[in-house]
Amino acid sequence: MPHLENMVLCRESQVSTLQSLFGERHHFSFPSIFIYGHTASGKTYVTQTLLKTLELPHVFVNCVECFTLRLLLEQILNKLNHLSSSEDGCSTQITCDTLNDFVRLFKQVTKAKNLKDQTVYIVLDKAEYLRDMEVNVLPGFLRLQELCDRNVTVIFLSEIIWEKFRPSTGCFEPFVLYFPDYSIGNLQKILSHDHPPEYSADFYAAYINILLGVFYTVCRDLKELSHLAVLNFPKYCEPVVKGEASERDTRKLWRNIEPHLKKAMQTVYLREISSSQWEKLQKDDADPGQMEGLSTYTHVELPYYSKFILIAAYLASYNPARTDKRFFLKHHGKIKKTNFLKKHEKITSLVTLQLLTLVGHDDQLDGPKYKCTVSLDFIRAIARTVNFDIIKYLYDFL
Amino acid sequence: MTGVVVCHWQHLGKLVGIHAKRSCGVFSWSLDPRTALVRAGFSVRGFQFVEMSSRKSKNNSLIHAEYISQVQRILRERFYHQSPHSNLFGVQVQYKHLIELLKRTAIHGESNSVLIIGPRGSGKTMLINHALKELTEVEDMNENVLQVHLNGLLQTNDKIALKEITRQLNLENVVGDRVFGSFAENLSFILEALKKGDRMSSCPVIFILDEFDLFAHHRNQTLLYNLLDISQSAQTPVAVIGLTCRLCLSEDTSVREVLQKHFNVSKNLQSLHMLLMLALSHITTSHPFVTAADLMEAHQLCSMDSKANIVHGLSVLEICLIIAMKHLNDIYEEEPFNFQMVYNEFQKFVQRKAHSVYNFEKPVVMKAFEHLQQLELIRPMERTSVNAQREYQLMKLLLDNTQIMNALQKYPNCPTDVRQWATSSLSWL
């Protein structure tokens, strides 16, 4: 199908396997198909595109969204109902909360004229969450064709391998299909496909090449890479826009973008600043050295007592409670002397800086409880500035 | 032998038969296909005849497409839908026994109970469906025998099971599909209805309980107890047939032929079906016969090692982390490790003299570590406790050394120093 090839790149073999498994409309197919592969390897996209293009009757359900059995079953039945009743929009909502009722209602719904003689496909995305539901859900869906005595095929999409799904007492084995990870050539091809129309394809391909050179050893996730590609492209084009370099001046363009991408890895890749903050920083033409993410806030100057509160909070969070007496008899006095009101303000400011977080319920009457969320390296740096040897007081380092 | 015969009456009879134990063959005679079959020594029963139009058509490929489509349809129905057309292999004794028992219940009014045990895919459901089909074909009991089909996967507690029984027997307290009354009321109603009949005039009921072991897990086993009790004491003749699986370990020996290899890896009939059906699904007009290549490809697809596939798709940083964990496992003899230990090990490698792997920042390495956890290649030793920070949580690696080394062999564009690091142990010290 030439139309399909343009929509789905680098997945020809998987598409043809799926097409041959589906067979013709009225043919029976494998009762269950299990598709696994890394995230962003195209499982959801290929399955959806294939089913839509071939116009096969299908229902697509995400198991993260439908986290209880009732939600899952009702969504499947209602969507099927929608498929079969093409005339009006308002048909009654079906309610169902056990697999037994589901089988019975499913048989009724599939008696509709346009669903009767064809294979109905049920696609369960993020299927690893089915393992956390009731014990009969996964084996039931694997055998749905036999239990309903209808022409239905259930397709499971997951990142986790099949061996981790199999129940201990065994089950009906599905057909397992692997979606291989994209090679660097494939990634290049797919990412270059979305080039913005103002620039030539070669220009964009060179940019993608540079991007992959920096990020490929760290991350192969297509979604992340395409997000980074979109975010950083304006910066890459900057010299061309300003007139400082032509499109073919690869060396100059590379010199401009490379430190920028390295900074992106430390900030926006780690989601420490949001994409809009990143874009703003680019537009303001800030010096790359000035961009700091949250993990590099050592330059934040804290007042003297706030530092001690933080140190105390860290020790309280990570030392077991029974060791407190041993460590703190001498030290306790210092903290108590502080004015209560000031302490409260300082604690609030620490929470705002996200160095402390609130745990427990808001309505606890005997005072809120906090937990220190900084890393060991950070607290050591802080402790050093007040000449406090924190290592002596940490239980794990005894 | 079973098969599908596609006949084009006027000209040839082509026999396309696929037998699970023998290889495929295509024969052609210019005789009446049924006679041809009998002469070739096959029994006609079990074959399905598909008649094609007897019009002499100019377009041969159109006929091919049509008959291939029909053949696909029938074969798919058989393999996937398990319609009871096929003959039984290897279970003749059990079948005779079962049909005897069912006839005794249906005709002579004797109550019985049977438990059919076998590994998954050994044909239990097929056996019982076949037996029930034969039973309904015998003349004098056509409308008399009632059947109730229960499945442990669907009726997960006794309440649902009871409602389902009432529904399937169409007893009076069922209005449309909804069943009224409480559990106790329903149970006593059924028991009464079944007890009132006597052996001569009431309908025998056959209960088929699939996934029998799941029913045994219900609270107090009320349903099972009552059903079996009825089958011992009640007036209505009742047959209770349970089907349950028993786990069976398969052996692994090395052999040459693909089918023989497959048989040794898994004696499960279902997986054989899968292999054959996969090979068959490639049949199209341009590719009308199953070739050895198809079967080899199908075997390849079926025997992929999934963990190796997942490792194949990891980034270089993630592979380095796995190698670091492997070294920690070697040094500390499989003691659990935490992220900080893995990071230190990784630092030792990067700072040594490796130039192909950049010295990434700690948060970037942490993100890669978390990705491995998401893929379930590493697992925390205990549930996430509030007290420990993420970097210091103890973890376990779920890959062993052979798996890692095999995956590294196939890993594309692996930098040489990373590979050397993997194979060395303490020799670089």
mmCIF file of N, CA and C in Angstrom, chain B residues 287-328:
data_model
loop_
_atom_site.group_PDB
_atom_site.id
_atom_site.type_symbol
_atom_site.label_atom_id
_atom_site.label_comp_id
_atom_site.label_asym_id
_atom_site.label_seq_id
_atom_site.Cartn_x
_atom_site.Cartn_y
_atom_site.Cartn_z
ATOM 1 N N HIS B 287 2.182 -15.805 -4.010
ATOM 2 C CA HIS B 287 3.005 -16.734 -3.237
ATOM 3 C C HIS B 287 2.117 -17.865 -2.768
ATOM 4 N N PRO B 288 1.646 -18.724 -3.706
ATOM 5 C CA PRO B 288 0.547 -19.617 -3.358
ATOM 6 C C PRO B 288 0.903 -20.842 -2.529
ATOM 7 N N PHE B 289 2.158 -21.192 -2.390
ATOM 8 C CA PHE B 289 2.428 -22.410 -1.637
ATOM 9 C C PHE B 289 3.322 -22.133 -0.453
ATOM 10 N N VAL B 290 3.162 -22.902 0.576
ATOM 11 C CA VAL B 290 4.016 -22.767 1.745
ATOM 12 C C VAL B 290 5.381 -23.341 1.414
ATOM 13 N N THR B 291 6.401 -22.545 1.562
ATOM 14 C CA THR B 291 7.748 -23.051 1.269
ATOM 15 C C THR B 291 8.512 -23.242 2.568
ATOM 16 N N ALA B 292 9.628 -23.916 2.424
ATOM 17 C CA ALA B 292 10.468 -24.148 3.602
ATOM 18 C C ALA B 292 10.927 -22.817 4.188
ATOM 19 N N ALA B 293 11.177 -21.847 3.320
ATOM 20 C CA ALA B 293 11.632 -20.536 3.805
ATOM 21 C C ALA B 293 10.602 -19.894 4.721
ATOM 22 N N ASP B 294 9.322 -20.037 4.351
ATOM 23 C CA ASP B 294 8.258 -19.475 5.197
ATOM 24 C C ASP B 294 8.302 -20.074 6.580
ATOM 25 N N LEU B 295 8.488 -21.388 6.618
ATOM 26 C CA LEU B 295 8.480 -22.074 7.899
ATOM 27 C C LEU B 295 9.693 -21.670 8.728
ATOM 28 N N MET B 296 10.836 -21.509 8.069
ATOM 29 C CA MET B 296 12.041 -21.091 8.785
ATOM 30 C C MET B 296 11.843 -19.701 9.378
ATOM 31 N N GLU B 297 11.270 -18.800 8.543
ATOM 32 C CA GLU B 297 11.054 -17.429 9.019
ATOM 33 C C GLU B 297 10.109 -17.415 10.203
ATOM 34 N N ALA B 298 9.066 -18.267 10.097
ATOM 35 C CA ALA B 298 8.090 -18.320 11.188
ATOM 36 C C ALA B 298 8.767 -18.809 12.456
ATOM 37 N N HIS B 299 9.637 -19.799 12.307
ATOM 38 C CA HIS B 299 10.343 -20.331 13.467
ATOM 39 C C HIS B 299 11.219 -19.265 14.098
ATOM 40 N N GLN B 300 11.891 -18.478 13.237
ATOM 41 C CA GLN B 300 12.733 -17.381 13.739
ATOM 42 C C GLN B 300 11.937 -16.427 14.592
ATOM 43 N N LEU B 301 10.765 -16.028 14.014
ATOM 44 C CA LEU B 301 9.926 -15.076 14.729
ATOM 45 C C LEU B 301 9.487 -15.631 16.073
ATOM 46 N N CYS B 302 9.180 -16.934 16.088
ATOM 47 C CA CYS B 302 8.650 -17.510 17.304
ATOM 48 C C CYS B 302 9.708 -17.721 18.371
ATOM 49 N N SER B 303 10.959 -17.840 17.988
ATOM 50 C CA SER B 303 11.944 -18.193 19.010
ATOM 51 C C SER B 303 12.890 -17.045 19.333
ATOM 52 N N MET B 304 12.435 -15.812 19.151
ATOM 53 C CA MET B 304 13.310 -14.678 19.493
ATOM 54 C C MET B 304 13.467 -14.568 20.996
ATOM 55 N N ASP B 305 14.621 -14.166 21.407
ATOM 56 C CA ASP B 305 14.820 -13.951 22.828
ATOM 57 C C ASP B 305 14.467 -12.501 23.145
ATOM 58 N N SER B 306 13.423 -12.306 23.926
ATOM 59 C CA SER B 306 12.920 -10.940 24.081
ATOM 60 C C SER B 306 13.814 -10.030 24.896
ATOM 61 N N LYS B 307 14.481 -10.562 25.916
ATOM 62 C CA LYS B 307 15.333 -9.671 26.710
ATOM 63 C C LYS B 307 16.474 -9.145 25.855
ATOM 64 N N ALA B 308 17.033 -10.015 25.029
ATOM 65 C CA ALA B 308 18.130 -9.584 24.147
ATOM 66 C C ALA B 308 17.653 -8.476 23.219
ATOM 67 N N ASN B 309 16.398 -8.575 22.777
ATOM 68 C CA ASN B 309 15.846 -7.542 21.900
ATOM 69 C C ASN B 309 15.778 -6.203 22.587
ATOM 70 N N ILE B 310 15.373 -6.224 23.854
ATOM 71 C CA ILE B 310 15.254 -4.970 24.572
ATOM 72 C C ILE B 310 16.630 -4.353 24.796
ATOM 73 N N VAL B 311 17.620 -5.176 25.131
ATOM 74 C CA VAL B 311 18.963 -4.649 25.374
ATOM 75 C C VAL B 311 19.530 -4.054 24.090
ATOM 76 N N HIS B 312 19.140 -4.637 22.959
ATOM 77 C CA HIS B 312 19.607 -4.153 21.663
ATOM 78 C C HIS B 312 19.235 -2.696 21.439
ATOM 79 N N GLY B 313 18.120 -2.263 22.022
ATOM 80 C CA GLY B 313 17.648 -0.916 21.757
ATOM 81 C C GLY B 313 18.071 0.122 22.774
ATOM 82 N N LEU B 314 18.936 -0.243 23.678
ATOM 83 C CA LEU B 314 19.343 0.727 24.699
ATOM 84 C C LEU B 314 20.397 1.670 24.155
ATOM 85 N N SER B 315 20.536 2.840 24.785
ATOM 86 C CA SER B 315 21.568 3.779 24.352
ATOM 87 C C SER B 315 22.907 3.356 24.949
ATOM 88 N N VAL B 316 23.987 3.954 24.434
ATOM 89 C CA VAL B 316 25.334 3.554 24.877
ATOM 90 C C VAL B 316 25.514 3.807 26.372
ATOM 91 N N LEU B 317 24.970 4.914 26.858
ATOM 92 C CA LEU B 317 25.082 5.218 28.286
ATOM 93 C C LEU B 317 24.429 4.131 29.123
ATOM 94 N N GLU B 318 23.247 3.690 28.674
ATOM 95 C CA GLU B 318 22.548 2.644 29.425
ATOM 96 C C GLU B 318 23.308 1.325 29.398
ATOM 97 N N ILE B 319 23.929 1.020 28.256
ATOM 98 C CA ILE B 319 24.746 -0.195 28.170
ATOM 99 C C ILE B 319 25.916 -0.093 29.145
ATOM 100 N N CYS B 320 26.531 1.077 29.229
ATOM 101 C CA CYS B 320 27.653 1.256 30.168
ATOM 102 C C CYS B 320 27.197 1.016 31.592
ATOM 103 N N LEU B 321 26.001 1.476 31.920
ATOM 104 C CA LEU B 321 25.495 1.263 33.284
ATOM 105 C C LEU B 321 25.298 -0.223 33.555
ATOM 106 N N ILE B 322 24.805 -0.937 32.545
ATOM 107 C CA ILE B 322 24.598 -2.373 32.734
ATOM 108 C C ILE B 322 25.932 -3.080 32.933
ATOM 109 N N ILE B 323 26.948 -2.654 32.176
ATOM 110 C CA ILE B 323 28.269 -3.275 32.338
ATOM 111 C C ILE B 323 28.817 -2.965 33.731
ATOM 112 N N ALA B 324 28.603 -1.726 34.194
ATOM 113 C CA ALA B 324 29.061 -1.364 35.542
ATOM 114 C C ALA B 324 28.393 -2.263 36.576
ATOM 115 N N MET B 325 27.081 -2.514 36.381
ATOM 116 C CA MET B 325 26.363 -3.392 37.324
ATOM 117 C C MET B 325 26.888 -4.806 37.263
ATOM 118 N N LYS B 326 27.252 -5.221 36.056
ATOM 119 C CA LYS B 326 27.797 -6.577 35.897
ATOM 120 C C LYS B 326 29.080 -6.697 36.700
ATOM 121 N N HIS B 327 29.940 -5.681 36.615
ATOM 122 C CA HIS B 327 31.200 -5.723 37.369
ATOM 123 C C HIS B 327 30.950 -5.740 38.867
ATOM 124 N N LEU B 328 29.972 -4.942 39.299
ATOM 125 C CA LEU B 328 29.652 -4.935 40.727
ATOM 126 C C LEU B 328 29.175 -6.309 41.174
#
